[in-house]
Coordinates of C-alpha atoms in Angstrom, one line a residue:
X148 CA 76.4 106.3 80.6
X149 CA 76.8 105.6 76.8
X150 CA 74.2 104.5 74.4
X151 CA 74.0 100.7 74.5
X152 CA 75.1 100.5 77.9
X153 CA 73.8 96.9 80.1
X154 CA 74.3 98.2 83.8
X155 CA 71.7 99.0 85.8
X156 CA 72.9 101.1 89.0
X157 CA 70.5 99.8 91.2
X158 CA 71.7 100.3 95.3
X159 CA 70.8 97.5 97.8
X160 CA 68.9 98.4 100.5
X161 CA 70.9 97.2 103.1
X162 CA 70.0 98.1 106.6
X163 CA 68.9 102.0 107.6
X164 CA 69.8 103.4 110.7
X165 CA 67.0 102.9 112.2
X166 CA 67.2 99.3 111.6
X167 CA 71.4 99.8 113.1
X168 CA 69.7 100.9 116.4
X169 CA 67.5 98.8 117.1
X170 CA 69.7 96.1 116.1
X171 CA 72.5 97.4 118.6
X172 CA 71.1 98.7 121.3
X173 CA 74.1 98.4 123.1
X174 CA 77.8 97.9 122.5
X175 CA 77.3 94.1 124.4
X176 CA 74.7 93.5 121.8
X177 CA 77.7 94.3 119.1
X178 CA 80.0 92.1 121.2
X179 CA 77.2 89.0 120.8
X180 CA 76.9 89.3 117.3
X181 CA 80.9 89.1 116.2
X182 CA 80.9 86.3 119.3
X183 CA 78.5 84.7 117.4
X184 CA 80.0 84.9 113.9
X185 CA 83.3 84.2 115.1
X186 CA 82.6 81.0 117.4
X187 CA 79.2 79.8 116.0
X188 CA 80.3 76.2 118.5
X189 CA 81.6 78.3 121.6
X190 CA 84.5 80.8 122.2
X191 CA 87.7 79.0 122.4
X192 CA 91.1 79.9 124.1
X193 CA 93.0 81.3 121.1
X194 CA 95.9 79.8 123.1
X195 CA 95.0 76.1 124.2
X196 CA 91.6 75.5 122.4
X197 CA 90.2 75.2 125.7
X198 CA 86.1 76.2 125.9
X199 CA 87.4 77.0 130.1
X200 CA 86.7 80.5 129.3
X201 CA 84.8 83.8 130.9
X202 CA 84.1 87.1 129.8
X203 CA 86.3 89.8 131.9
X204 CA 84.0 91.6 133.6
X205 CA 85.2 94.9 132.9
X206 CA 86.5 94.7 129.9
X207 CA 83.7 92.9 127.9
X208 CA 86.0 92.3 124.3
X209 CA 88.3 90.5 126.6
X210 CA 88.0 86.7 127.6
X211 CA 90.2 85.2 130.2
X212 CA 91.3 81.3 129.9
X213 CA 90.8 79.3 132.8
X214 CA 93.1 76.3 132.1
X215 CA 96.2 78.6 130.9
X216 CA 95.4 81.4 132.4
X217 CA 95.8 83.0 128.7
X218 CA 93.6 86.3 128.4
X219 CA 92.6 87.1 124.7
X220 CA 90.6 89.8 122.9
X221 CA 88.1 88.6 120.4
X222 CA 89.0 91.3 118.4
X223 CA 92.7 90.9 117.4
X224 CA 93.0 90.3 114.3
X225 CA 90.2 92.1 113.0
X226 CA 89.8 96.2 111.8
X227 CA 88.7 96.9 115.4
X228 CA 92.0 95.8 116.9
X229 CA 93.4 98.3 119.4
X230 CA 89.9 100.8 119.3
X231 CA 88.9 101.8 122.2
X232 CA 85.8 103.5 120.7
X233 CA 82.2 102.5 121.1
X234 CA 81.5 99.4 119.0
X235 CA 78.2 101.0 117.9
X236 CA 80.2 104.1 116.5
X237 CA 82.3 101.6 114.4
X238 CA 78.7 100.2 113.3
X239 CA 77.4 103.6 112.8
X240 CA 80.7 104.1 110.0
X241 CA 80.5 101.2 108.3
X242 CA 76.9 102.0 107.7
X243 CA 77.8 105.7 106.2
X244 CA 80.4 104.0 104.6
X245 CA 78.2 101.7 102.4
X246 CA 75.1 104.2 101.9
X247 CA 77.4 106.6 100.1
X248 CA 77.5 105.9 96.4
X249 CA 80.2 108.8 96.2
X250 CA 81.9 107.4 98.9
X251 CA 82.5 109.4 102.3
X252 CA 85.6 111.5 103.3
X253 CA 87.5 111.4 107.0
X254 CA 86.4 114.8 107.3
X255 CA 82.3 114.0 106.8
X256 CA 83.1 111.3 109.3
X257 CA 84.5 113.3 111.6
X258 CA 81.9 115.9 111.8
X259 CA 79.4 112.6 112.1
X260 CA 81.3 110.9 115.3
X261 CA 82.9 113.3 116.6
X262 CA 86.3 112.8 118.4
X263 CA 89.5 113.6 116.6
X264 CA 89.8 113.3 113.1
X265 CA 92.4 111.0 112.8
X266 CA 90.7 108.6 115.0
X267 CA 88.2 108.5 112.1
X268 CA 90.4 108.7 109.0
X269 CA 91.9 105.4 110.5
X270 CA 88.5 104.0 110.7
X271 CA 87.3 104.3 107.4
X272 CA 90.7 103.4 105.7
X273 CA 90.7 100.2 108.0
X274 CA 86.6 99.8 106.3
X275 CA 88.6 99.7 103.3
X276 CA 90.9 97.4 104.0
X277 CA 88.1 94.7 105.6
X278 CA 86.5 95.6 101.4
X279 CA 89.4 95.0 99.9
X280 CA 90.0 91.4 101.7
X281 CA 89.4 88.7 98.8
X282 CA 90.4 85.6 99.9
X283 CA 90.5 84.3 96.2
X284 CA 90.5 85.4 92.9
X285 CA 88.1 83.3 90.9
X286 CA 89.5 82.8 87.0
X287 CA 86.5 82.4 84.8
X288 CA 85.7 81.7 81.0
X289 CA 82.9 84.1 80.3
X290 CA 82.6 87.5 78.4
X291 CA 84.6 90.6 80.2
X292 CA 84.5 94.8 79.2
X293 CA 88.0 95.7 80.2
X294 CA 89.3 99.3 79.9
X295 CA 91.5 101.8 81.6
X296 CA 90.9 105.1 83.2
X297 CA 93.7 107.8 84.7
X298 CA 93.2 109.5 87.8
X299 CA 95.1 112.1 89.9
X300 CA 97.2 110.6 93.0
X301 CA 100.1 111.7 94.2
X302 CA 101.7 115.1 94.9
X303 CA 99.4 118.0 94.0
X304 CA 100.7 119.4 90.2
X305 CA 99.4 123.2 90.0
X306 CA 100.0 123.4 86.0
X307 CA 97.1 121.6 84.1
X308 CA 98.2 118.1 82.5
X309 CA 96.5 117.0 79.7
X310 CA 93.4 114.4 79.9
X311 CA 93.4 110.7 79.4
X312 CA 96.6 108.5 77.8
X313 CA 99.8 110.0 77.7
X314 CA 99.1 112.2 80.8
X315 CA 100.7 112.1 83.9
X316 CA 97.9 111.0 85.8
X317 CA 98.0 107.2 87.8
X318 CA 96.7 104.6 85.5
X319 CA 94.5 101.8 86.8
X320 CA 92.3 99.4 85.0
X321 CA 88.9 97.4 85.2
X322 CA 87.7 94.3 84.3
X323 CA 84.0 93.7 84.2
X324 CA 82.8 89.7 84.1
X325 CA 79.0 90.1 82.1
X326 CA 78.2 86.7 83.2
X327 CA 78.6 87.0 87.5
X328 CA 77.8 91.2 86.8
X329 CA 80.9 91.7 89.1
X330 CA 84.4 93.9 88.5
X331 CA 87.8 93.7 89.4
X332 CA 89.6 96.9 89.4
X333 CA 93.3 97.8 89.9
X334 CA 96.0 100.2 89.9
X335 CA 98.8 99.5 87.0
X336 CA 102.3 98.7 88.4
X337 CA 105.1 101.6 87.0
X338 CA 107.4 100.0 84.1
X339 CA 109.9 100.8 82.3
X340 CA 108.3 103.1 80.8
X341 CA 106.3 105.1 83.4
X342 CA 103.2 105.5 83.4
X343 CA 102.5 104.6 80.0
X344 CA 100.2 101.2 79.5
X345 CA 101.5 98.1 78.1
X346 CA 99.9 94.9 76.5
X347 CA 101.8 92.9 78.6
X348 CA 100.6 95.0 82.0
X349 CA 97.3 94.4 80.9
X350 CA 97.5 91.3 79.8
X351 CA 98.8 90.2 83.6
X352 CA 95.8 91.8 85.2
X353 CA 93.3 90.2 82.6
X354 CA 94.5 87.0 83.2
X355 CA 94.0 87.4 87.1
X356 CA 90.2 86.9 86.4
X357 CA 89.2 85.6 82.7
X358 CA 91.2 82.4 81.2
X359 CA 92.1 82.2 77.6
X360 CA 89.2 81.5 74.9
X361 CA 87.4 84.3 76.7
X362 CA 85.6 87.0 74.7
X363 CA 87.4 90.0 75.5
X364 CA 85.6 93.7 74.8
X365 CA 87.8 96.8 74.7
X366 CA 87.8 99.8 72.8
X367 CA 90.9 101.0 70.1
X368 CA 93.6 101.4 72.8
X369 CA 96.3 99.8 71.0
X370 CA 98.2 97.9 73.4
X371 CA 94.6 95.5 73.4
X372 CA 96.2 94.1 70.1
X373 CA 98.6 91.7 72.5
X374 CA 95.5 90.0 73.6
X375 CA 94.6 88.8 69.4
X376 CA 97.9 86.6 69.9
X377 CA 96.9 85.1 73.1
X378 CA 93.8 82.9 72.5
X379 CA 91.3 85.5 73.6
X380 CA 88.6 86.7 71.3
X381 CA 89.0 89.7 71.4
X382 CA 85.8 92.2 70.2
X383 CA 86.2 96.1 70.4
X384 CA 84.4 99.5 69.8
X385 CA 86.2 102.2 68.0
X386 CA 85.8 106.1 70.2
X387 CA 87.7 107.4 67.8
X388 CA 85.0 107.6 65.7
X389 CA 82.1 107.8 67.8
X390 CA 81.4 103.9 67.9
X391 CA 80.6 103.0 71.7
X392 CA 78.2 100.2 71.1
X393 CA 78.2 97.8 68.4
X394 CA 75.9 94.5 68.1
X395 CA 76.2 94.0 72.2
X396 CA 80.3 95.3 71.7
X397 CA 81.3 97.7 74.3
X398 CA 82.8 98.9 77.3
X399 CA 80.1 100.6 78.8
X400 CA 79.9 98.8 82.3
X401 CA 83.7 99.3 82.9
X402 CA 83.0 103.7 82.0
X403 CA 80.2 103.0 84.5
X404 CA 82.3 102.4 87.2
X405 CA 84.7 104.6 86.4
X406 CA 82.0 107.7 86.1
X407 CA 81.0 106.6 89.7
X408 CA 84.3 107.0 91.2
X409 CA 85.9 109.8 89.7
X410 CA 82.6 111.8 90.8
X411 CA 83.6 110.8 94.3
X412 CA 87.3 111.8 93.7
X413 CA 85.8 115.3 92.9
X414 CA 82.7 115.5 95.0
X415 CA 83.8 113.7 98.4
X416 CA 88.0 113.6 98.0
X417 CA 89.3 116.1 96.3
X418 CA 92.7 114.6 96.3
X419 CA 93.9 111.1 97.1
X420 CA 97.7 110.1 97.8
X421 CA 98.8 107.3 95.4
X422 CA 99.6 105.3 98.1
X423 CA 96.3 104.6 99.1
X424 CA 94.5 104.9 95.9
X425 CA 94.2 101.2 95.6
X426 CA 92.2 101.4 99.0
X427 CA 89.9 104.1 97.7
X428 CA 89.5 101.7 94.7
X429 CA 88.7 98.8 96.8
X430 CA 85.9 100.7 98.5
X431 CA 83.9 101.7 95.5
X432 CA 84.6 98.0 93.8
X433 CA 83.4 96.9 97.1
X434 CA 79.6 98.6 96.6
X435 CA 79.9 98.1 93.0
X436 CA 79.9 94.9 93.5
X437 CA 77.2 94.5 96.1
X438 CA 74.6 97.2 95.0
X439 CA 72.0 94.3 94.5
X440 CA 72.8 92.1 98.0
X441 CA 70.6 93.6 100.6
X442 CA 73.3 91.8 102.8
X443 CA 76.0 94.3 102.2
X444 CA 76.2 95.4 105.8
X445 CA 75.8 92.5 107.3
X446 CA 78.6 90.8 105.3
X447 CA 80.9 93.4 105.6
X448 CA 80.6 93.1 109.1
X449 CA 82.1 89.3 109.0
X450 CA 84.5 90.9 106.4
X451 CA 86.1 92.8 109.2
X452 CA 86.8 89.9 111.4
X453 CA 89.8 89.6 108.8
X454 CA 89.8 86.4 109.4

């Protein structure tokens, strides 16, 4: 991280496996907790809203409707949906999945849970997707970093390209909100002219999280200018010329981030497809996010009711 830098990496403690264990005993116990999270007032036909309902003796995730005779997994709509694997295994997953700063690959996973590997590349991706789930995108007045990075995805290109703007790579950018210590990170949609930035592309995914007469920090990139004209303040550092930090002016939370997940690109990766780069994205804005709540697990666990 670069001189004059205000984030603190600190991880949350979350729970250990230990802790996972003796929480789960079993896979019923798993079953109690989601019941429990999911119908806090009873479980409910998801047909008739009648409370007439018993657990299917031999298939516990299963309830069966006495007054319609409707029968109704309590799982449908969330990332377990269709998994006939051990809920504890699931558990067990998500709780690699968080503890790894780096991130963790299918292939770690697999080794981990055994079974076939695609059984486990689909779990993690559908762990991202249950991080990913925002239900809302607050829009705030406060100070924001913003600032763009360029990552491989895609088809694998044997000839070097060159580093940075003007290279080949995917372009995505962040948006770091000082005030609520939280970032909102995206891939940039192609334009017209490929994969070149625009003012006007990042001007649309500023204004999905900071409202106008927000201080805006950013460094020399020139499309940045767009945002003098549209009643930001707008503040920024000069690399160019060695300037990262400058009377509390800088970017430094935003390089943060993205120094944390290009070293998992390389370390636990290798190679992404652009397709699901937004996913992998998701997953480390996810524990960015959350490195302070010692909650993390816990709350991704509601997350992945999808509900």
């Amino acid at each position: 991280m670069k001189k004059g830098s205000q984030t603190t990496i600190v991880r949350a403690i979350g729970i250990s496996f230990l802790e996972l264990i003796q929480r789960f005993p079993t896979e019923m116990d798993v079953i109690d907790y989601f019941l429990h999270i999911k119908y806090p007032k009873g479980v409910r036909c998801s047909h008739c809203d009648s409370k007439k309902v018993v657990h299917r003796k031999t298939t516990p995730r299963k309830f069966q409707c006495n007054s319609c005779n409707n029968s109704f997994s309590i799982f449908k709509s969330s990332i377990f949906k269709d998994s006939k694997l051990d809920l504890r295994k699931w558990l067990y997953v998500i709780h690699l999945v968080i503890n790894a700063k780096k991130g963790i690959s299918a292939c770690q996973v697999h080794r981990e849970i055994r079974g076939s590997y695609k059984t486990s590349w689909r779990m993690v991706h559908q762990i991202r997707k249950a991080m990913g789930q925002v239900t809302t995108q607050n829009v705030f007045k406060a100070i924001f970093e913003i600032d763009e990075a360029y990552v491989p995805a895609g088809p694998k290109i044997k000839q070097k390209s060159k580093r940075g703007r003007g290279s080949l790579k995917t372009p995505i950018v962040g948006v770091y909100n000082r005030e609520k210590d939280r970032i909102y990170a995206t891939v940039a949609l192609p334009n017209e002219l490929g994969q070149k930035l625009t003012g006007k592309q990042l001007l649309t995914i500023l204004e999905k999280v900071a409202t106008q007469n927000s201080t805006i920090m950013t460094d020399e990139f020139r499309p940045y200018n767009l945002l003098d004209k549209k009643g930001y303040e707008h503040q920024k550092v000069n690399h160019s010329q060695h300037q990262y930090a400058f009377n509390g002016i800088h970017v430094n939370n935003v390089e943060a981030f993205w120094s944390i997940f290009k070293r998992g690109l390389v370390g636990s990766f290798h190679h992404i497809s652009g397709k699901y780069l937004q996913a992998y994205i998701d997953e480390f804005t996810f524990r960015f996010n959350n490195r302070k709540n010692k909650k993390i697990f816990y709350d991704l666990l509601e997350r992945s009711l999808l509900e």
